[in-house]
Amino acid sequence: MTANRQLCIGLSLSATWMKGDGWRRPDSGVEKMDSIDYYIDLAKMAEKAKLDFLFKADYLYVSPQMLGDSVNFGSPDPTMMFAAIARETERIGLVTTVSTTFNPPYVVARQLQSLHWLSNGRAGWNIVTSIEGAENFGDSPMPSPQERYAKAMEFTDVARKLWESFPHEAIVMDRESGLFSDKDKISSIHHSGEFFSVRGPLTLPAHKSGSIPLFQAGASDIGRNFASSIADAIFAAMPDLESGVELRNDLRRRAQEHGRNPDAIKVLPGLYFFLAETREEAHELHKAAHAHLSTERRHVSLKSVLGLDLSGFALDHRVTADMLPDPDQPVRSRTHAELLRRYITNHQPTVEEVLARPEVVGSAHWVSVGTVEDVLNDIMERFEAGAIDGFIALPGGSEQSMELFFEKLMPQLVERGLFRSEYAGSTLRAHLGI
């Protein structure tokens, strides 16, 4: 599976190492978080390691958990953050997150194309449909998943048409003839659909590097169909090897059904790692990061994720498929719900095991805890099994965990031929092999 293949690796700019009480550690660096310089330093560190891209999630609402848990500096607009980072870096990709549910496509297409120009071809778009936040954009309730994805498909189509409406080739700049741009190559899109009506064209030309790569994170059935039809990379939720193999195989199959080359998509889960010099230290970091989550709070989270109330059962009670609620009932995240349903159906875990699952205590990310060698072996196992094409690094526990990732783990991946030692190109498209 790994012959002639190399990993695609990004770094999340969210301060995942400060979850729980991690920010209270003397070495957490929490005092630096309110400055863009902090994120620029992280970006430079990632670029020095030749990572493919930086990634920033976004939140359009403030939940009670955000206010009450660990450290919260809010959620600055990631596109604006990356505009600042673009001036301080040269090659690393910049993948920003923008919702298709609450934004007008013309504004988003223009902002993304602007970032593409500011970064000289390094912008990427993580397309999200949002799962909460409707109350911040009017009185209408949160749309159903079906409506959100239908809107996302049309939104993406409009954005692409707008990028094509003013091609780079339209800029002529011929001094002799006095022709600056070829107006015949610039055209309106005259889009009229179920959700949007947009005339166009866009107000700035496409970048010479080509169109902006698309990322997507859908892992529910409807999300998989959308992601496999349009995405260049998929920020996948895969808490275990089994779910990873199934997801990647299914996405590649669906991509082929959409008339795409299955190799055109890269499946990139979030890797939430806790690295230390010893396994004991790493497990202590992991334990400390989740110490604030009491059993009661985990039960509340489980009910939110799956609609399942296990608070009346003993921790050693087995959870079986017949205990699962109606799959069509409203849940916070259908992706996480389906992952958890599959886990319970296949393994009949105890209540305690269910409450420890990533879908319940986090974001269904792949979690790896141990020494550099342990996490390296975990990465290689998933890569060789065909579960991943790479990953988005989510350092956990402490800044030391992140330092070990850059100083020891990344050089090991390079040494084993699983990652490059130098950039082969200067754009995100080049890094992704598009």
GROMACS .gro file of C-alpha atoms in nm:
model
  434
    1MET     CA    1   0.000   0.000   0.000
    2THR     CA    2   0.287   0.241   0.073
    3ALA     CA    3   0.497   0.179  -0.238
    4ASN     CA    4   0.582   0.516  -0.396
    5ARG     CA    5   0.337   0.687  -0.160
    6GLN     CA    6   0.418   0.957   0.088
    7LEU     CA    7   0.212   1.104   0.366
    8CYS     CA    8   0.034   1.437   0.331
    9ILE     CA    9   0.064   1.622   0.664
   10GLY     CA   10  -0.094   1.940   0.795
   11LEU     CA   11  -0.088   2.114   1.132
   12SER     CA   12  -0.397   2.244   1.311
   13LEU     CA   13  -0.347   2.595   1.450
   14SER     CA   14  -0.603   2.537   1.725
   15ALA     CA   15  -0.438   2.514   2.068
   16THR     CA   16  -0.532   2.149   2.123
   17TRP     CA   17  -0.246   2.101   2.372
   18MET     CA   18  -0.426   2.332   2.616
   19LYS     CA   19  -0.745   2.127   2.644
   20GLY     CA   20  -0.870   2.047   2.992
   21ASP     CA   21  -0.628   2.187   3.244
   22GLY     CA   22  -0.337   2.176   3.002
   23TRP     CA   23  -0.325   2.555   2.990
   24ARG     CA   24  -0.232   2.557   3.361
   25ARG     CA   25   0.100   2.384   3.299
   26PRO     CA   26   0.401   2.614   3.344
   27ASP     CA   27   0.516   2.530   2.991
   28SER     CA   28   0.175   2.574   2.820
   29GLY     CA   29   0.253   2.910   2.660
   30VAL     CA   30  -0.102   3.029   2.726
   31GLU     CA   31   0.010   3.387   2.785
   32LYS     CA   32   0.118   3.413   2.420
   33MET     CA   33  -0.213   3.306   2.267
   34ASP     CA   34  -0.357   3.655   2.234
   35SER     CA   35  -0.097   3.758   1.977
   36ILE     CA   36  -0.086   3.675   1.606
   37ASP     CA   37   0.291   3.640   1.652
   38TYR     CA   38   0.227   3.316   1.841
   39TYR     CA   39   0.049   3.161   1.544
   40ILE     CA   40   0.307   3.297   1.302
   41ASP     CA   41   0.577   3.122   1.504
   42LEU     CA   42   0.381   2.794   1.482
   43ALA     CA   43   0.339   2.847   1.109
   44LYS     CA   44   0.713   2.899   1.061
   45MET     CA   45   0.786   2.587   1.266
   46ALA     CA   46   0.553   2.384   1.043
   47GLU     CA   47   0.703   2.531   0.726
   48LYS     CA   48   1.055   2.451   0.847
   49ALA     CA   49   0.941   2.088   0.875
   50LYS     CA   50   0.807   2.111   0.515
   51LEU     CA   51   0.450   2.033   0.617
   52ASP     CA   52   0.194   2.055   0.338
   53PHE     CA   53  -0.044   2.296   0.502
   54LEU     CA   54  -0.178   2.473   0.809
   55PHE     CA   55  -0.540   2.412   0.902
   56LYS     CA   56  -0.778   2.622   1.112
   57ALA     CA   57  -1.125   2.518   1.218
   58ASP     CA   58  -1.392   2.779   1.285
   59TYR     CA   59  -1.690   2.820   1.518
   60LEU     CA   60  -1.982   3.053   1.461
   61TYR     CA   61  -2.135   3.010   1.805
   62VAL     CA   62  -2.028   2.999   2.170
   63SER     CA   63  -2.144   2.687   2.352
   64PRO     CA   64  -2.160   2.651   2.732
   65GLN     CA   65  -1.870   2.405   2.704
   66MET     CA   66  -1.655   2.669   2.536
   67LEU     CA   67  -1.717   2.909   2.820
   68GLY     CA   68  -1.673   2.659   3.100
   69ASP     CA   69  -1.394   2.430   2.983
   70SER     CA   70  -1.019   2.476   2.977
   71VAL     CA   71  -0.891   2.772   2.778
   72ASN     CA   72  -1.103   2.975   2.540
   73PHE     CA   73  -0.969   3.268   2.339
   74GLY     CA   74  -1.270   3.259   2.113
   75SER     CA   75  -1.258   3.185   1.743
   76PRO     CA   76  -1.098   3.458   1.531
   77ASP     CA   77  -1.183   3.453   1.163
   78PRO     CA   78  -0.936   3.197   1.019
   79THR     CA   79  -0.923   3.364   0.677
   80MET     CA   80  -0.805   3.689   0.836
   81MET     CA   81  -0.550   3.497   1.044
   82PHE     CA   82  -0.412   3.332   0.733
   83ALA     CA   83  -0.390   3.665   0.551
   84ALA     CA   84  -0.144   3.775   0.822
   85ILE     CA   85   0.041   3.441   0.820
   86ALA     CA   86   0.069   3.452   0.439
   87ARG     CA   87   0.303   3.752   0.463
   88GLU     CA   88   0.535   3.568   0.704
   89THR     CA   89   0.560   3.235   0.520
   90GLU     CA   90   0.654   3.130   0.167
   91ARG     CA   91   0.547   2.777   0.081
   92ILE     CA   92   0.319   2.612   0.333
   93GLY     CA   93  -0.050   2.582   0.237
   94LEU     CA   94  -0.317   2.778   0.425
   95VAL     CA   95  -0.647   2.593   0.463
   96THR     CA   96  -0.920   2.817   0.603
   97THR     CA   97  -1.268   2.713   0.711
   98VAL     CA   98  -1.584   2.881   0.578
   99SER     CA   99  -1.945   2.772   0.630
  100THR     CA  100  -2.178   2.738   0.332
  101THR     CA  101  -2.488   2.758   0.552
  102PHE     CA  102  -2.454   3.116   0.678
  103ASN     CA  103  -2.252   3.304   0.414
  104PRO     CA  104  -2.321   3.445   0.065
  105PRO     CA  105  -2.115   3.262  -0.201
  106TYR     CA  106  -1.999   3.577  -0.382
  107VAL     CA  107  -1.836   3.718  -0.067
  108VAL     CA  108  -1.672   3.384   0.018
  109ALA     CA  109  -1.544   3.327  -0.337
  110ARG     CA  110  -1.391   3.676  -0.333
  111GLN     CA  111  -1.232   3.631   0.012
  112LEU     CA  112  -1.082   3.295  -0.081
  113GLN     CA  113  -0.949   3.422  -0.414
  114SER     CA  114  -0.800   3.719  -0.228
  115LEU     CA  115  -0.621   3.484   0.015
  116HIS     CA  116  -0.502   3.281  -0.285
  117TRP     CA  117  -0.344   3.597  -0.429
  118LEU     CA  118  -0.200   3.718  -0.097
  119SER     CA  119  -0.034   3.380  -0.041
  120ASN     CA  120   0.075   3.331  -0.403
  121GLY     CA  121  -0.132   3.019  -0.464
  122ARG     CA  122  -0.137   2.861  -0.118
  123ALA     CA  123  -0.503   2.897  -0.015
  124GLY     CA  124  -0.731   2.604   0.056
  125TRP     CA  125  -1.099   2.597   0.153
  126ASN     CA  126  -1.234   2.364   0.421
  127ILE     CA  127  -1.603   2.352   0.334
  128VAL     CA  128  -1.832   2.307   0.635
  129THR     CA  129  -2.210   2.307   0.661
  130SER     CA  130  -2.205   2.391   1.037
  131ILE     CA  131  -2.396   2.194   1.298
  132GLU     CA  132  -2.492   2.483   1.528
  133GLY     CA  133  -2.514   2.862   1.530
  134ALA     CA  134  -2.836   2.937   1.339
  135GLU     CA  135  -2.951   3.176   1.611
  136ASN     CA  136  -2.663   3.409   1.524
  137PHE     CA  137  -2.789   3.454   1.168
  138GLY     CA  138  -3.162   3.516   1.208
  139ASP     CA  139  -3.471   3.354   1.354
  140SER     CA  140  -3.479   3.044   1.133
  141PRO     CA  141  -3.397   2.709   1.299
  142MET     CA  142  -3.093   2.503   1.201
  143PRO     CA  143  -3.159   2.348   0.858
  144SER     CA  144  -3.169   1.968   0.828
  145PRO     CA  145  -2.850   1.787   0.716
  146GLN     CA  146  -3.013   1.720   0.378
  147GLU     CA  147  -3.084   2.089   0.323
  148ARG     CA  148  -2.741   2.197   0.446
  149TYR     CA  149  -2.562   1.963   0.207
  150ALA     CA  150  -2.786   2.053  -0.086
  151LYS     CA  151  -2.705   2.418  -0.016
  152ALA     CA  152  -2.334   2.334   0.017
  153MET     CA  153  -2.331   2.163  -0.321
  154GLU     CA  154  -2.490   2.463  -0.492
  155PHE     CA  155  -2.270   2.706  -0.297
  156THR     CA  156  -1.953   2.524  -0.407
  157ASP     CA  157  -2.073   2.518  -0.766
  158VAL     CA  158  -2.134   2.895  -0.757
  159ALA     CA  159  -1.792   2.963  -0.603
  160ARG     CA  160  -1.618   2.757  -0.871
  161LYS     CA  161  -1.811   2.932  -1.148
  162LEU     CA  162  -1.713   3.269  -1.002
  163TRP     CA  163  -1.345   3.171  -0.991
  164GLU     CA  164  -1.370   3.068  -1.355
  165SER     CA  165  -1.562   3.384  -1.453
  166PHE     CA  166  -1.244   3.593  -1.445
  167PRO     CA  167  -0.962   3.363  -1.562
  168HIS     CA  168  -0.598   3.454  -1.513
  169GLU     CA  169  -0.554   3.454  -1.891
  170ALA     CA  170  -0.785   3.755  -1.916
  171ILE     CA  171  -0.505   3.978  -1.787
  172VAL     CA  172  -0.302   4.067  -2.098
  173MET     CA  173  -0.099   4.378  -1.999
  174ASP     CA  174   0.013   4.450  -2.357
  175ARG     CA  175   0.179   4.794  -2.350
  176GLU     CA  176   0.213   4.820  -2.728
  177SER     CA  177  -0.155   4.767  -2.803
  178GLY     CA  178  -0.273   4.931  -2.485
  179LEU     CA  179  -0.479   4.623  -2.396
  180PHE     CA  180  -0.469   4.554  -2.024
  181SER     CA  181  -0.736   4.284  -2.006
  182ASP     CA  182  -0.933   4.080  -2.258
  183LYS     CA  183  -1.295   4.152  -2.172
  184ASP     CA  184  -1.414   3.867  -2.393
  185LYS     CA  185  -1.262   3.621  -2.148
  186ILE     CA  186  -1.445   3.770  -1.849
  187SER     CA  187  -1.808   3.661  -1.825
  188SER     CA  188  -2.109   3.665  -1.595
  189ILE     CA  189  -2.223   3.331  -1.458
  190HIS     CA  190  -2.598   3.410  -1.442
  191HIS     CA  191  -2.657   3.147  -1.176
  192SER     CA  192  -3.013   3.096  -1.058
  193GLY     CA  193  -3.071   2.799  -0.829
  194GLU     CA  194  -3.271   2.673  -0.534
  195PHE     CA  195  -3.071   2.872  -0.279
  196PHE     CA  196  -2.872   3.138  -0.464
  197SER     CA  197  -2.902   3.386  -0.747
  198VAL     CA  198  -2.565   3.529  -0.854
  199ARG     CA  199  -2.479   3.719  -1.170
  200GLY     CA  200  -2.100   3.760  -1.148
  201PRO     CA  201  -1.830   3.787  -1.265
  202LEU     CA  202  -1.590   3.798  -0.971
  203THR     CA  203  -1.404   4.122  -0.905
  204LEU     CA  204  -1.053   3.975  -0.932
  205PRO     CA  205  -0.887   3.725  -1.162
  206ALA     CA  206  -0.791   3.369  -1.080
  207HIS     CA  207  -0.436   3.305  -0.962
  208LYS     CA  208  -0.189   3.162  -1.212
  209SER     CA  209  -0.135   2.854  -0.991
  210GLY     CA  210  -0.487   2.727  -1.064
  211SER     CA  211  -0.805   2.682  -0.865
  212ILE     CA  212  -0.822   2.662  -0.488
  213PRO     CA  213  -0.807   2.307  -0.341
  214LEU     CA  214  -1.117   2.196  -0.153
  215PHE     CA  215  -1.127   2.018   0.183
  216GLN     CA  216  -1.436   1.864   0.343
  217ALA     CA  217  -1.510   1.671   0.662
  218GLY     CA  218  -1.836   1.488   0.597
  219ALA     CA  219  -1.837   1.127   0.722
  220SER     CA  220  -2.212   1.063   0.745
  221ASP     CA  221  -2.368   0.902   0.438
  222ILE     CA  222  -2.479   1.234   0.289
  223GLY     CA  223  -2.150   1.393   0.391
  224ARG     CA  224  -1.946   1.118   0.228
  225ASN     CA  225  -2.137   1.158  -0.096
  226PHE     CA  226  -2.070   1.532  -0.099
  227ALA     CA  227  -1.703   1.501   0.000
  228SER     CA  228  -1.626   1.228  -0.254
  229SER     CA  229  -1.783   1.434  -0.533
  230ILE     CA  230  -1.591   1.759  -0.482
  231ALA     CA  231  -1.307   1.737  -0.229
  232ASP     CA  232  -0.936   1.714  -0.297
  233ALA     CA  233  -0.878   1.622   0.068
  234ILE     CA  234  -1.110   1.495   0.337
  235PHE     CA  235  -1.060   1.582   0.705
  236ALA     CA  236  -1.186   1.244   0.821
  237ALA     CA  237  -1.327   1.137   1.156
  238MET     CA  238  -1.183   0.793   1.228
  239PRO     CA  239  -1.133   0.700   1.592
  240ASP     CA  240  -0.994   0.353   1.513
  241LEU     CA  241  -0.819   0.158   1.238
  242GLU     CA  242  -1.130  -0.037   1.142
  243SER     CA  243  -1.341   0.275   1.085
  244GLY     CA  244  -1.052   0.434   0.894
  245VAL     CA  245  -1.015   0.150   0.645
  246GLU     CA  246  -1.392   0.139   0.590
  247LEU     CA  247  -1.417   0.516   0.543
  248ARG     CA  248  -1.126   0.550   0.300
  249ASN     CA  249  -1.240   0.253   0.090
  250ASP     CA  250  -1.593   0.388   0.077
  251LEU     CA  251  -1.484   0.742  -0.016
  252ARG     CA  252  -1.261   0.609  -0.295
  253ARG     CA  253  -1.545   0.391  -0.426
  254ARG     CA  254  -1.785   0.686  -0.423
  255ALA     CA  255  -1.532   0.911  -0.595
  256GLN     CA  256  -1.507   0.656  -0.876
  257GLU     CA  257  -1.886   0.647  -0.905
  258HIS     CA  258  -1.876   1.025  -0.946
  259GLY     CA  259  -1.639   0.979  -1.241
  260ARG     CA  260  -1.330   1.081  -1.047
  261ASN     CA  261  -0.997   0.907  -1.007
  262PRO     CA  262  -1.003   0.767  -0.650
  263ASP     CA  263  -0.639   0.873  -0.613
  264ALA     CA  264  -0.755   1.233  -0.660
  265ILE     CA  265  -0.878   1.246  -0.301
  266LYS     CA  266  -0.664   1.231   0.013
  267VAL     CA  267  -0.815   1.103   0.335
  268LEU     CA  268  -0.661   1.296   0.625
  269PRO     CA  269  -0.788   1.226   0.978
  270GLY     CA  270  -0.707   1.444   1.273
  271LEU     CA  271  -0.427   1.280   1.474
  272TYR     CA  272  -0.463   1.390   1.837
  273PHE     CA  273  -0.129   1.278   1.979
  274PHE     CA  274   0.024   1.286   2.326
  275LEU     CA  275   0.401   1.252   2.293
  276ALA     CA  276   0.653   1.224   2.577
  277GLU     CA  277   0.992   1.070   2.646
  278THR     CA  278   0.825   0.777   2.824
  279ARG     CA  279   0.490   0.602   2.788
  280GLU     CA  280   0.407   0.677   3.149
  281GLU     CA  281   0.454   1.051   3.094
  282ALA     CA  282   0.246   1.041   2.774
  283HIS     CA  283  -0.042   0.860   2.946
  284GLU     CA  284  -0.032   1.110   3.230
  285LEU     CA  285  -0.064   1.392   2.974
  286HIS     CA  286  -0.362   1.217   2.816
  287LYS     CA  287  -0.525   1.154   3.153
  288ALA     CA  288  -0.478   1.517   3.259
  289ALA     CA  289  -0.632   1.645   2.934
  290HIS     CA  290  -0.958   1.464   3.012
  291ALA     CA  291  -0.960   1.486   3.392
  292HIS     CA  292  -1.215   1.770   3.383
  293LEU     CA  293  -1.472   1.543   3.216
  294SER     CA  294  -1.664   1.377   3.499
  295THR     CA  295  -1.873   1.064   3.444
  296GLU     CA  296  -2.187   1.280   3.463
  297ARG     CA  297  -2.058   1.514   3.193
  298ARG     CA  298  -1.966   1.221   2.970
  299HIS     CA  299  -2.322   1.091   3.001
  300VAL     CA  300  -2.453   1.433   2.897
  301SER     CA  301  -2.215   1.434   2.600
  302LEU     CA  302  -2.318   1.082   2.498
  303LYS     CA  303  -2.685   1.185   2.500
  304SER     CA  304  -2.599   1.486   2.282
  305VAL     CA  305  -2.393   1.278   2.038
  306LEU     CA  306  -2.614   0.969   2.011
  307GLY     CA  307  -2.940   1.041   2.191
  308LEU     CA  308  -2.856   0.747   2.420
  309ASP     CA  309  -2.898   0.776   2.799
  310LEU     CA  310  -2.688   0.519   2.985
  311SER     CA  311  -2.682   0.701   3.319
  312GLY     CA  312  -2.896   0.430   3.481
  313PHE     CA  313  -2.656   0.147   3.399
  314ALA     CA  314  -2.344   0.027   3.580
  315LEU     CA  315  -2.011   0.108   3.416
  316ASP     CA  316  -1.944  -0.262   3.343
  317HIS     CA  317  -2.283  -0.315   3.174
  318ARG     CA  318  -2.257  -0.420   2.808
  319VAL     CA  319  -2.410  -0.185   2.550
  320THR     CA  320  -2.570  -0.374   2.261
  321ALA     CA  321  -2.722  -0.276   1.927
  322ASP     CA  322  -3.079  -0.326   2.054
  323MET     CA  323  -3.019  -0.043   2.304
  324LEU     CA  324  -2.947   0.210   2.029
  325PRO     CA  325  -3.207   0.484   1.973
  326ASP     CA  326  -3.385   0.565   1.646
  327PRO     CA  327  -3.113   0.659   1.392
  328ASP     CA  328  -3.332   0.935   1.249
  329GLN     CA  329  -3.368   1.135   1.571
  330PRO     CA  330  -3.194   1.475   1.582
  331VAL     CA  331  -2.835   1.465   1.713
  332ARG     CA  332  -2.558   1.722   1.738
  333SER     CA  333  -2.338   1.552   1.477
  334ARG     CA  334  -2.464   1.275   1.252
  335THR     CA  335  -2.105   1.186   1.165
  336HIS     CA  336  -2.012   1.117   1.527
  337ALA     CA  337  -2.343   0.940   1.590
  338GLU     CA  338  -2.291   0.697   1.302
  339LEU     CA  339  -1.933   0.623   1.411
  340LEU     CA  340  -2.050   0.547   1.764
  341ARG     CA  341  -2.344   0.335   1.644
  342ARG     CA  342  -2.107   0.127   1.432
  343TYR     CA  343  -1.866   0.083   1.725
  344ILE     CA  344  -2.142  -0.034   1.960
  345THR     CA  345  -2.292  -0.270   1.700
  346ASN     CA  346  -1.957  -0.432   1.620
  347HIS     CA  347  -1.805  -0.454   1.969
  348GLN     CA  348  -2.080  -0.456   2.236
  349PRO     CA  349  -1.860  -0.242   2.466
  350THR     CA  350  -1.918  -0.165   2.832
  351VAL     CA  351  -2.073   0.165   2.941
  352GLU     CA  352  -1.729   0.272   3.066
  353GLU     CA  353  -1.574   0.199   2.724
  354VAL     CA  354  -1.847   0.396   2.547
  355LEU     CA  355  -1.794   0.695   2.778
  356ALA     CA  356  -1.421   0.690   2.695
  357ARG     CA  357  -1.473   0.700   2.318
  358PRO     CA  358  -1.331   0.999   2.121
  359GLU     CA  359  -1.680   1.075   1.989
  360VAL     CA  360  -1.792   1.134   2.349
  361VAL     CA  361  -1.491   1.308   2.505
  362GLY     CA  362  -1.367   1.490   2.194
  363SER     CA  363  -1.425   1.517   1.822
  364ALA     CA  364  -1.392   1.155   1.709
  365HIS     CA  365  -1.027   1.210   1.626
  366TRP     CA  366  -0.772   0.931   1.609
  367VAL     CA  367  -0.586   0.942   1.942
  368SER     CA  368  -0.229   0.814   1.980
  369VAL     CA  369  -0.047   0.816   2.314
  370GLY     CA  370   0.313   0.721   2.385
  371THR     CA  371   0.672   0.775   2.283
  372VAL     CA  372   0.784   0.895   1.941
  373GLU     CA  373   0.833   0.532   1.839
  374ASP     CA  374   0.483   0.437   1.959
  375VAL     CA  375   0.310   0.712   1.762
  376LEU     CA  376   0.533   0.652   1.460
  377ASN     CA  377   0.432   0.283   1.458
  378ASP     CA  378   0.066   0.385   1.493
  379ILE     CA  379   0.096   0.611   1.187
  380MET     CA  380   0.273   0.343   0.984
  381GLU     CA  381   0.015   0.080   1.078
  382ARG     CA  382  -0.273   0.292   0.952
  383PHE     CA  383  -0.086   0.400   0.640
  384GLU     CA  384   0.007   0.043   0.547
  385ALA     CA  385  -0.346  -0.079   0.620
  386GLY     CA  386  -0.489   0.173   0.373
  387ALA     CA  387  -0.675   0.377   0.634
  388ILE     CA  388  -0.505   0.711   0.565
  389ASP     CA  389  -0.326   0.920   0.304
  390GLY     CA  390  -0.183   1.142   0.575
  391PHE     CA  391  -0.315   1.333   0.874
  392ILE     CA  392  -0.372   1.672   1.034
  393ALA     CA  393  -0.156   1.699   1.345
  394LEU     CA  394  -0.338   1.794   1.666
  395PRO     CA  395  -0.072   1.815   1.941
  396GLY     CA  396  -0.208   1.721   2.283
  397GLY     CA  397  -0.106   1.760   2.643
  398SER     CA  398   0.174   2.014   2.626
  399GLU     CA  399   0.394   2.220   2.399
  400GLN     CA  400   0.663   1.957   2.459
  401SER     CA  401   0.441   1.709   2.277
  402MET     CA  402   0.442   1.940   1.975
  403GLU     CA  403   0.818   1.992   2.000
  404LEU     CA  404   0.879   1.616   1.997
  405PHE     CA  405   0.657   1.591   1.690
  406PHE     CA  406   0.870   1.842   1.499
  407GLU     CA  407   1.212   1.754   1.637
  408LYS     CA  408   1.193   1.373   1.644
  409LEU     CA  409   0.881   1.229   1.482
  410MET     CA  410   0.891   1.423   1.156
  411PRO     CA  411   1.263   1.343   1.093
  412GLN     CA  412   1.179   0.973   1.146
  413LEU     CA  413   0.906   0.989   0.881
  414VAL     CA  414   1.153   1.154   0.641
  415GLU     CA  415   1.419   0.892   0.717
  416ARG     CA  416   1.176   0.610   0.639
  417GLY     CA  417   1.080   0.769   0.307
  418LEU     CA  418   0.724   0.845   0.420
  419PHE     CA  419   0.765   1.221   0.398
  420ARG     CA  420   0.976   1.456   0.189
  421SER     CA  421   1.287   1.637   0.313
  422GLU     CA  422   1.229   1.942   0.090
  423TYR     CA  423   0.933   2.109  -0.081
  424ALA     CA  424   0.891   2.009  -0.443
  425GLY     CA  425   0.665   2.308  -0.520
  426SER     CA  426   0.547   2.636  -0.375
  427THR     CA  427   0.166   2.606  -0.392
  428LEU     CA  428  -0.092   2.400  -0.207
  429ARG     CA  429  -0.194   2.232  -0.533
  430ALA     CA  430   0.166   2.118  -0.580
  431HIS     CA  431   0.189   1.987  -0.224
  432LEU     CA  432  -0.134   1.786  -0.271
  433GLY     CA  433  -0.022   1.654  -0.609
  434ILE     CA  434  -0.312   1.812  -0.796
   0.00000   0.00000   0.00000
